[in-house]
PDB file of C-alpha atoms (C1' of nucleotides) in Angstrom:
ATOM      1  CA  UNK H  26     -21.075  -5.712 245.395  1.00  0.00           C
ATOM      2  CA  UNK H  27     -23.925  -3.413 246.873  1.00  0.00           C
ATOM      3  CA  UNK H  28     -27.172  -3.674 246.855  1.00  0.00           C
ATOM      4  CA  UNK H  29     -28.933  -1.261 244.002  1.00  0.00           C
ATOM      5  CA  UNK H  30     -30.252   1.709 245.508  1.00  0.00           C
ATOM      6  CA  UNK H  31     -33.947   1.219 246.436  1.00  0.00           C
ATOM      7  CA  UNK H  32     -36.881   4.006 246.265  1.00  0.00           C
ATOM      8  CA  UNK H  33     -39.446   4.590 249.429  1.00  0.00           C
ATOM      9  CA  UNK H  34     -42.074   7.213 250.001  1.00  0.00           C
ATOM     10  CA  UNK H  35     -42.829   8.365 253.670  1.00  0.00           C
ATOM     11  CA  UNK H  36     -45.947  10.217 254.642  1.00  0.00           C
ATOM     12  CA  UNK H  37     -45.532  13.139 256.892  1.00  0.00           C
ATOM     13  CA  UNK H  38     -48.001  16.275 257.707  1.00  0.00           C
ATOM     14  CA  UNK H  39     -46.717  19.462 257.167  1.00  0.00           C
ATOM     15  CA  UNK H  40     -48.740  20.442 260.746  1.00  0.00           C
ATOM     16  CA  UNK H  41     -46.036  18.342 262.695  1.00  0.00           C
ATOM     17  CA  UNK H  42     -42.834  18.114 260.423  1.00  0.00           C
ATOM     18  CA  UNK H  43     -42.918  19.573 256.611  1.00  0.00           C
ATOM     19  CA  UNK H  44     -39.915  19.519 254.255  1.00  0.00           C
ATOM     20  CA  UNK H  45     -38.837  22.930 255.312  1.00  0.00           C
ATOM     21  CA  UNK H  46     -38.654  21.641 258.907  1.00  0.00           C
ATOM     22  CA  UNK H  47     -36.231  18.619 257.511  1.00  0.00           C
ATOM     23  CA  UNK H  48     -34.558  21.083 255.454  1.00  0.00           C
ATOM     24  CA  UNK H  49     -34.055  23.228 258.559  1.00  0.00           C
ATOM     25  CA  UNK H  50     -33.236  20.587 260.393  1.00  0.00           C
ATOM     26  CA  UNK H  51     -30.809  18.510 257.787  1.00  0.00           C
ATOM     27  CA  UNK H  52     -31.016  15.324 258.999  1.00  0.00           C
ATOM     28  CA  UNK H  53     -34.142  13.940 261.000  1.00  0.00           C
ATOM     29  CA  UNK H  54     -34.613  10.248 263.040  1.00  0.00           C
ATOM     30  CA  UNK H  55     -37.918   9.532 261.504  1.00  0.00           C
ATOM     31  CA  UNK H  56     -39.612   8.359 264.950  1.00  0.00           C
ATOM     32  CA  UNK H  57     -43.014   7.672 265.960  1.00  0.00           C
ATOM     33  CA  UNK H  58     -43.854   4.969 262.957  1.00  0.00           C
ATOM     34  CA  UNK H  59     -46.060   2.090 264.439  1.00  0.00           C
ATOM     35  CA  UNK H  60     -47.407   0.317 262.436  1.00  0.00           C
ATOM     36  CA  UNK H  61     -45.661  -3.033 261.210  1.00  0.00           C
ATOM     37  CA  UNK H  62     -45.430  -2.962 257.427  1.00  0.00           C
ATOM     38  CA  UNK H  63     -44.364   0.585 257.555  1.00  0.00           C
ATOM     39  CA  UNK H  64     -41.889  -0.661 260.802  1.00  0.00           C
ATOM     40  CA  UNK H  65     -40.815  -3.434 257.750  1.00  0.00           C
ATOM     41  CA  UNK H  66     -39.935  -1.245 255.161  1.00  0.00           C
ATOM     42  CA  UNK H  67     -37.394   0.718 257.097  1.00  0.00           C
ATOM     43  CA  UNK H  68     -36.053  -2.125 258.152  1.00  0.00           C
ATOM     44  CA  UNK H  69     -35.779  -2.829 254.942  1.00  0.00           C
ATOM     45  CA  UNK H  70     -33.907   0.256 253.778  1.00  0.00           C
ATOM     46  CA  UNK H  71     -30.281   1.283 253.410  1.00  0.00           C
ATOM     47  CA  UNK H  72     -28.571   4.082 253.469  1.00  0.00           C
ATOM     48  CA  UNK H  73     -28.083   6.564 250.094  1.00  0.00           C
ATOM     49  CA  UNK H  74     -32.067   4.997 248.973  1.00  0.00           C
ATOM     50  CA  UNK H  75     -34.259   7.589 247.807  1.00  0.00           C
ATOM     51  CA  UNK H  76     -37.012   8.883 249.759  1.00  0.00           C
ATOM     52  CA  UNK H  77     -39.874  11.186 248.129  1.00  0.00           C
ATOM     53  CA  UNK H  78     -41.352  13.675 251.316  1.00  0.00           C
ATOM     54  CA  UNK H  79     -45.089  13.334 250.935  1.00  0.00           C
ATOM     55  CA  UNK H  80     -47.419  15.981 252.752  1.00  0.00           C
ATOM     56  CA  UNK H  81     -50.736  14.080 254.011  1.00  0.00           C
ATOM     57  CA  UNK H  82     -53.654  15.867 256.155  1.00  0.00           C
ATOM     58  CA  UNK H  83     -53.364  19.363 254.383  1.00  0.00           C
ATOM     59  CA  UNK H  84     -54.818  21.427 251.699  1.00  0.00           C
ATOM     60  CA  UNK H  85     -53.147  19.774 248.549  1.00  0.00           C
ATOM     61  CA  UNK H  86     -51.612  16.899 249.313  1.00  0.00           C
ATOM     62  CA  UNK H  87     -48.484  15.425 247.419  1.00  0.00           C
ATOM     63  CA  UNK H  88     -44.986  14.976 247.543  1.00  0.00           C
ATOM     64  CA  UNK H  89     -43.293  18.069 248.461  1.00  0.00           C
ATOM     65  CA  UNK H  90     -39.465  16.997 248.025  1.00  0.00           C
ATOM     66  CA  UNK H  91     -37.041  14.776 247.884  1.00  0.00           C
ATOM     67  CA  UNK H  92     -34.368  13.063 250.880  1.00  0.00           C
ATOM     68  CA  UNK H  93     -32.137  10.412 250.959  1.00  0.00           C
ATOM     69  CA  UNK H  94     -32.030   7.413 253.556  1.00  0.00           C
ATOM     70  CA  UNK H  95     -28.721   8.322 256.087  1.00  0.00           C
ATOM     71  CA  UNK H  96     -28.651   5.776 258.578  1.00  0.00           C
ATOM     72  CA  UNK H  97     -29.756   1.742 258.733  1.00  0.00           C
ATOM     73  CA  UNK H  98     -33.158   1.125 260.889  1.00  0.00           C
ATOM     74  CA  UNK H  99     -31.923   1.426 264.713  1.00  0.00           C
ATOM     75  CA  UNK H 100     -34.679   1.273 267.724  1.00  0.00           C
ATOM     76  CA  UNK H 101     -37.168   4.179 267.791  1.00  0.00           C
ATOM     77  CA  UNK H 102     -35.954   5.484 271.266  1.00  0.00           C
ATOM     78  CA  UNK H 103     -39.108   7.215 271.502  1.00  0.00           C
ATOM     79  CA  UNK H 104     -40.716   3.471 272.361  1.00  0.00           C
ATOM     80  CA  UNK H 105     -38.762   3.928 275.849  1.00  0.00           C
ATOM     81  CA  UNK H 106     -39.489   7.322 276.868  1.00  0.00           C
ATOM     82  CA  UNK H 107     -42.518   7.412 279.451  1.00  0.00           C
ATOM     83  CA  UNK H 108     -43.123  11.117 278.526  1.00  0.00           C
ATOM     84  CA  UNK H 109     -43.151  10.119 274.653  1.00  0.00           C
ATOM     85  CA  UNK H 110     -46.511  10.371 273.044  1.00  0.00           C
ATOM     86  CA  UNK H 111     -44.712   7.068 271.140  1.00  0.00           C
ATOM     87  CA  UNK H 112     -43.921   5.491 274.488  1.00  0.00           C
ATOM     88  CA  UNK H 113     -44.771   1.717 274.050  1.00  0.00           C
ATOM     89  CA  UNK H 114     -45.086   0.040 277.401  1.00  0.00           C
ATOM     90  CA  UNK H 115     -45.186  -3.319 275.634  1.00  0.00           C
ATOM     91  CA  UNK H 116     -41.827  -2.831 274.013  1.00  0.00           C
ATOM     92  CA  UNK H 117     -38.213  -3.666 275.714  1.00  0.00           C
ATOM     93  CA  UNK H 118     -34.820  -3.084 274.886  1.00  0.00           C
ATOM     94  CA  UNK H 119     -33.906  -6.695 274.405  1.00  0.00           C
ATOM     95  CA  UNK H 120     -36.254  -6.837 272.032  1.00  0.00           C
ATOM     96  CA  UNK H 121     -37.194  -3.326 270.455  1.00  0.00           C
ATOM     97  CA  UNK H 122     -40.530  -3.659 268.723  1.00  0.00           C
ATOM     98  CA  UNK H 123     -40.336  -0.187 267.085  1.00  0.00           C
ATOM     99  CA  UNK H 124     -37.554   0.821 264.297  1.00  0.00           C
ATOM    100  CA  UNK H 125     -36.365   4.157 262.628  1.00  0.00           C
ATOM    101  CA  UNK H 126     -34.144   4.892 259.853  1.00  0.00           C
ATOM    102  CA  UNK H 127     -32.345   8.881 259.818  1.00  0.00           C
ATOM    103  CA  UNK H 128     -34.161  11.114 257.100  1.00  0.00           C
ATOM    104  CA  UNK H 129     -31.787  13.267 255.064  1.00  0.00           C
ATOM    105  CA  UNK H 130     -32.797  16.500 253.053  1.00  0.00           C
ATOM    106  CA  UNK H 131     -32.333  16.228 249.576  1.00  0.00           C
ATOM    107  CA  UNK H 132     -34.239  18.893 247.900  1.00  0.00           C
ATOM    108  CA  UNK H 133     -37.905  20.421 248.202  1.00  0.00           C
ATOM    109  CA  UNK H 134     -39.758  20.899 244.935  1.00  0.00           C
ATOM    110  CA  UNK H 135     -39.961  23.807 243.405  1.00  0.00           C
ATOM    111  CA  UNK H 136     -43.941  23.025 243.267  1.00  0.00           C
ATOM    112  CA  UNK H 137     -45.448  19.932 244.858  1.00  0.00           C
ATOM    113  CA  UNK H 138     -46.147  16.865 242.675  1.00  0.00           C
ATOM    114  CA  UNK H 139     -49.884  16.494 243.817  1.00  0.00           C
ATOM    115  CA  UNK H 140     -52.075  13.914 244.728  1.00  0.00           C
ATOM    116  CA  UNK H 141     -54.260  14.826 241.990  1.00  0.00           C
ATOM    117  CA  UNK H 142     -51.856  14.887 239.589  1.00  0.00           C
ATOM    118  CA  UNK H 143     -50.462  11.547 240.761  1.00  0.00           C
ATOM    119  CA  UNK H 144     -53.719  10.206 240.351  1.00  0.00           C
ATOM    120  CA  UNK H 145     -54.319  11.479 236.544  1.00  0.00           C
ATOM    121  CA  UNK H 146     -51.319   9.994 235.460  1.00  0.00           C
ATOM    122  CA  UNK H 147     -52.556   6.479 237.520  1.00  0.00           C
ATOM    123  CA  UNK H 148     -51.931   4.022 233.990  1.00  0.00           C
ATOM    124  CA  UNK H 149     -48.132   5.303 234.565  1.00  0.00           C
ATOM    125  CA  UNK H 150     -47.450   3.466 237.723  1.00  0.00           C
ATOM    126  CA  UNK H 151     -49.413   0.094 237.142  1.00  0.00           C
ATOM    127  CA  UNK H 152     -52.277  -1.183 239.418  1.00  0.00           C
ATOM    128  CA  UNK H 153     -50.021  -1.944 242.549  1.00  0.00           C
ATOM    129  CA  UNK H 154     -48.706   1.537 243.292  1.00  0.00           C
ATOM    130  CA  UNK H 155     -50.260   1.742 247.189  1.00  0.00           C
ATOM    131  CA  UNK H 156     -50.233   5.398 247.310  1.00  0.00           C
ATOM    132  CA  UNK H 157     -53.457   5.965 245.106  1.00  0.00           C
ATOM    133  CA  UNK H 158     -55.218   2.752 246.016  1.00  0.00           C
ATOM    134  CA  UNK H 159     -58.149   3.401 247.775  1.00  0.00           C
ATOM    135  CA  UNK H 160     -58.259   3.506 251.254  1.00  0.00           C
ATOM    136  CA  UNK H 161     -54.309   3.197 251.454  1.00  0.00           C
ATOM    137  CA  UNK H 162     -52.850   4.242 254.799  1.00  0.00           C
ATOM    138  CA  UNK H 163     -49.188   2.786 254.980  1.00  0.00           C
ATOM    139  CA  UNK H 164     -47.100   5.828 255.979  1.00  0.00           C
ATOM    140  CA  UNK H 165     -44.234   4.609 254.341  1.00  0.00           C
ATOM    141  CA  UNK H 166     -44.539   2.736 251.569  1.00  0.00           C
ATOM    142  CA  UNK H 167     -41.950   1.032 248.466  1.00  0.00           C
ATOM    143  CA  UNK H 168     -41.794   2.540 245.258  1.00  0.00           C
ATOM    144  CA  UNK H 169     -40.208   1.052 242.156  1.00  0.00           C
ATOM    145  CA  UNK H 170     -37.357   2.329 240.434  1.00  0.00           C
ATOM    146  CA  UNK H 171     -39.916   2.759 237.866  1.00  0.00           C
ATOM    147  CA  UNK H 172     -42.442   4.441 239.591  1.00  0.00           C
ATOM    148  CA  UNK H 173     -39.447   7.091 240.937  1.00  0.00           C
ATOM    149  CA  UNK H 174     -38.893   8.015 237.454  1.00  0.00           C
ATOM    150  CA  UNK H 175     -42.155   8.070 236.191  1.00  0.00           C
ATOM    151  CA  UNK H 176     -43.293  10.597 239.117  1.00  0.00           C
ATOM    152  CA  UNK H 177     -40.145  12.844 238.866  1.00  0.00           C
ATOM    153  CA  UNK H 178     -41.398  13.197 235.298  1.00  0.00           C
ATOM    154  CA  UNK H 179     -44.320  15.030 236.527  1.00  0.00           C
ATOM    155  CA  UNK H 180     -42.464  17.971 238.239  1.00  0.00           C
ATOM    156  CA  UNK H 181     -42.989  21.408 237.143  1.00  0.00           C
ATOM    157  CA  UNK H 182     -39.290  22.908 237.008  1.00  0.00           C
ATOM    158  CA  UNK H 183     -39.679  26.701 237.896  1.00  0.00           C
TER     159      UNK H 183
ATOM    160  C1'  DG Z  11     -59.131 -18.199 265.619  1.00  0.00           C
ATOM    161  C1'  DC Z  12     -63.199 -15.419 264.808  1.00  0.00           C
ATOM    162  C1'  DC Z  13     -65.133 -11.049 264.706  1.00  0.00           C
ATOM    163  C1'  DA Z  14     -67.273  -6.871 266.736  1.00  0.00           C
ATOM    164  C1'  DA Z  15     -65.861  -2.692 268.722  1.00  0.00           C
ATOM    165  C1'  DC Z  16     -62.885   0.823 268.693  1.00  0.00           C
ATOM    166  C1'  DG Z  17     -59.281   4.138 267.296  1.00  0.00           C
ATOM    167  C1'  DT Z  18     -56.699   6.248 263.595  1.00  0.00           C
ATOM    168  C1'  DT Z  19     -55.655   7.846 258.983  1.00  0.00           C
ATOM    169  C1'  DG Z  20     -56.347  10.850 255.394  1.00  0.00           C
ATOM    170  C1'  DG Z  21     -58.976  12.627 251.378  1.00  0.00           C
ATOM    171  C1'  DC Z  22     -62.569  15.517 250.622  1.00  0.00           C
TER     172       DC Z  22
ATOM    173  C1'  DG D   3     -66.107  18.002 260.230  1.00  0.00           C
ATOM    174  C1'  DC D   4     -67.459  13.821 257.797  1.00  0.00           C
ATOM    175  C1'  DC D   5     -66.777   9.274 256.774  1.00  0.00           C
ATOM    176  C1'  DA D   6     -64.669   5.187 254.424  1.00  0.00           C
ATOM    177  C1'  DA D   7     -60.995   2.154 255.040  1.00  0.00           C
ATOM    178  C1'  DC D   8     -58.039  -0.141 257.674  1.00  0.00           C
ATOM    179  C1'  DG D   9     -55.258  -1.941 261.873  1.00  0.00           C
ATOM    180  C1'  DT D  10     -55.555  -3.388 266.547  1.00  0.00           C
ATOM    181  C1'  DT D  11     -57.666  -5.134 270.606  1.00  0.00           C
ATOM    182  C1'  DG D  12     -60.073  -8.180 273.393  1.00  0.00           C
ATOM    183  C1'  DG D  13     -64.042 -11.228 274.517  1.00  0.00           C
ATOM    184  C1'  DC D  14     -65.534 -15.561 273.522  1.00  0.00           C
TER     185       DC D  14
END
DNA sequence: GCCAACGTTGGC
DNA sequence: GCCAACGTTGGC
């Protein structure tokens, strides 16, 4: 029997890598994570779970589309390469510290499902839902089957 | 193991 | 650009 499909959302800024750039691109190895929990969720994740695209650092931030998980965590290569600006001196290939899953295109939203928004509608995803507690920082972060349908709710078809 | 200093994230 | 929040580092 397999596992039921699990729900994530990963942080990126639309500066660096935006949807169009994974839509461009089709299929990305979402490298460069370092922090642990975030490290822990991927490691966490399997292939075909859903991933909602959110756009931090930028004028309205929110999620901006949808992908799907394509590959089980493998070691961020990035960790090894001295000209990386990811290059970890303290990691080794015995024992890679650093993890990435692949990042598949799904869709991209016909109109963002914003921060704001996400934030108006806070009763809808219970007390626990990381993304609009304050301070929050995780970069990639679980979200409930729940949650998942409770934010694709908010989307504004065109 | 504590905790101050420091660096980074990310909304505004 | 500001600053609050948070993770990490390193001295003790």
């Amino acid at each position: 029997m397999s596992p039921p499909r699990r729900y994530w959302l990963m942080k990126t800024e639309p500066d660096t890598f935006s949807i169009d750039d994974l839509q461009r691109v089709g299929t990305e190895p979402w490298n460069g994570v370092r922090n642990y929990q975030a490290r822990n969720h991927m490691r966490a994740m399997r292939p075909g779970d859903g991933v909602f695209l959110y756009h931090s650092s930028c004028a309205v931030p929110g999620i901006a589309g949808l992908a799907t998980v394509a590959s089980e965590a493998y070691p961020d290569p990035t960790q090894f390469d001295r000209k990386s600006d990811y290059f970890d001196e303290k990691s080794t290939r015995e024992d890679p510290r650093w993890s990435l899953v692949d990042v598949k295109f799904d869709r991209k939203l016909a109109q963002p499902i914003t921060l704001e928004e996400i934030k108006a509608h806070a009763e809808d995803f219970g007390e626990e839902f990381p993304l609009i507690r304050r301070g929050n920082r995780l970069s990639v972060l679980p979200v409930t089957a729940a949650q998942w349908k409770q934010l694709l709710k908010l989307e504004k078809r065109a």
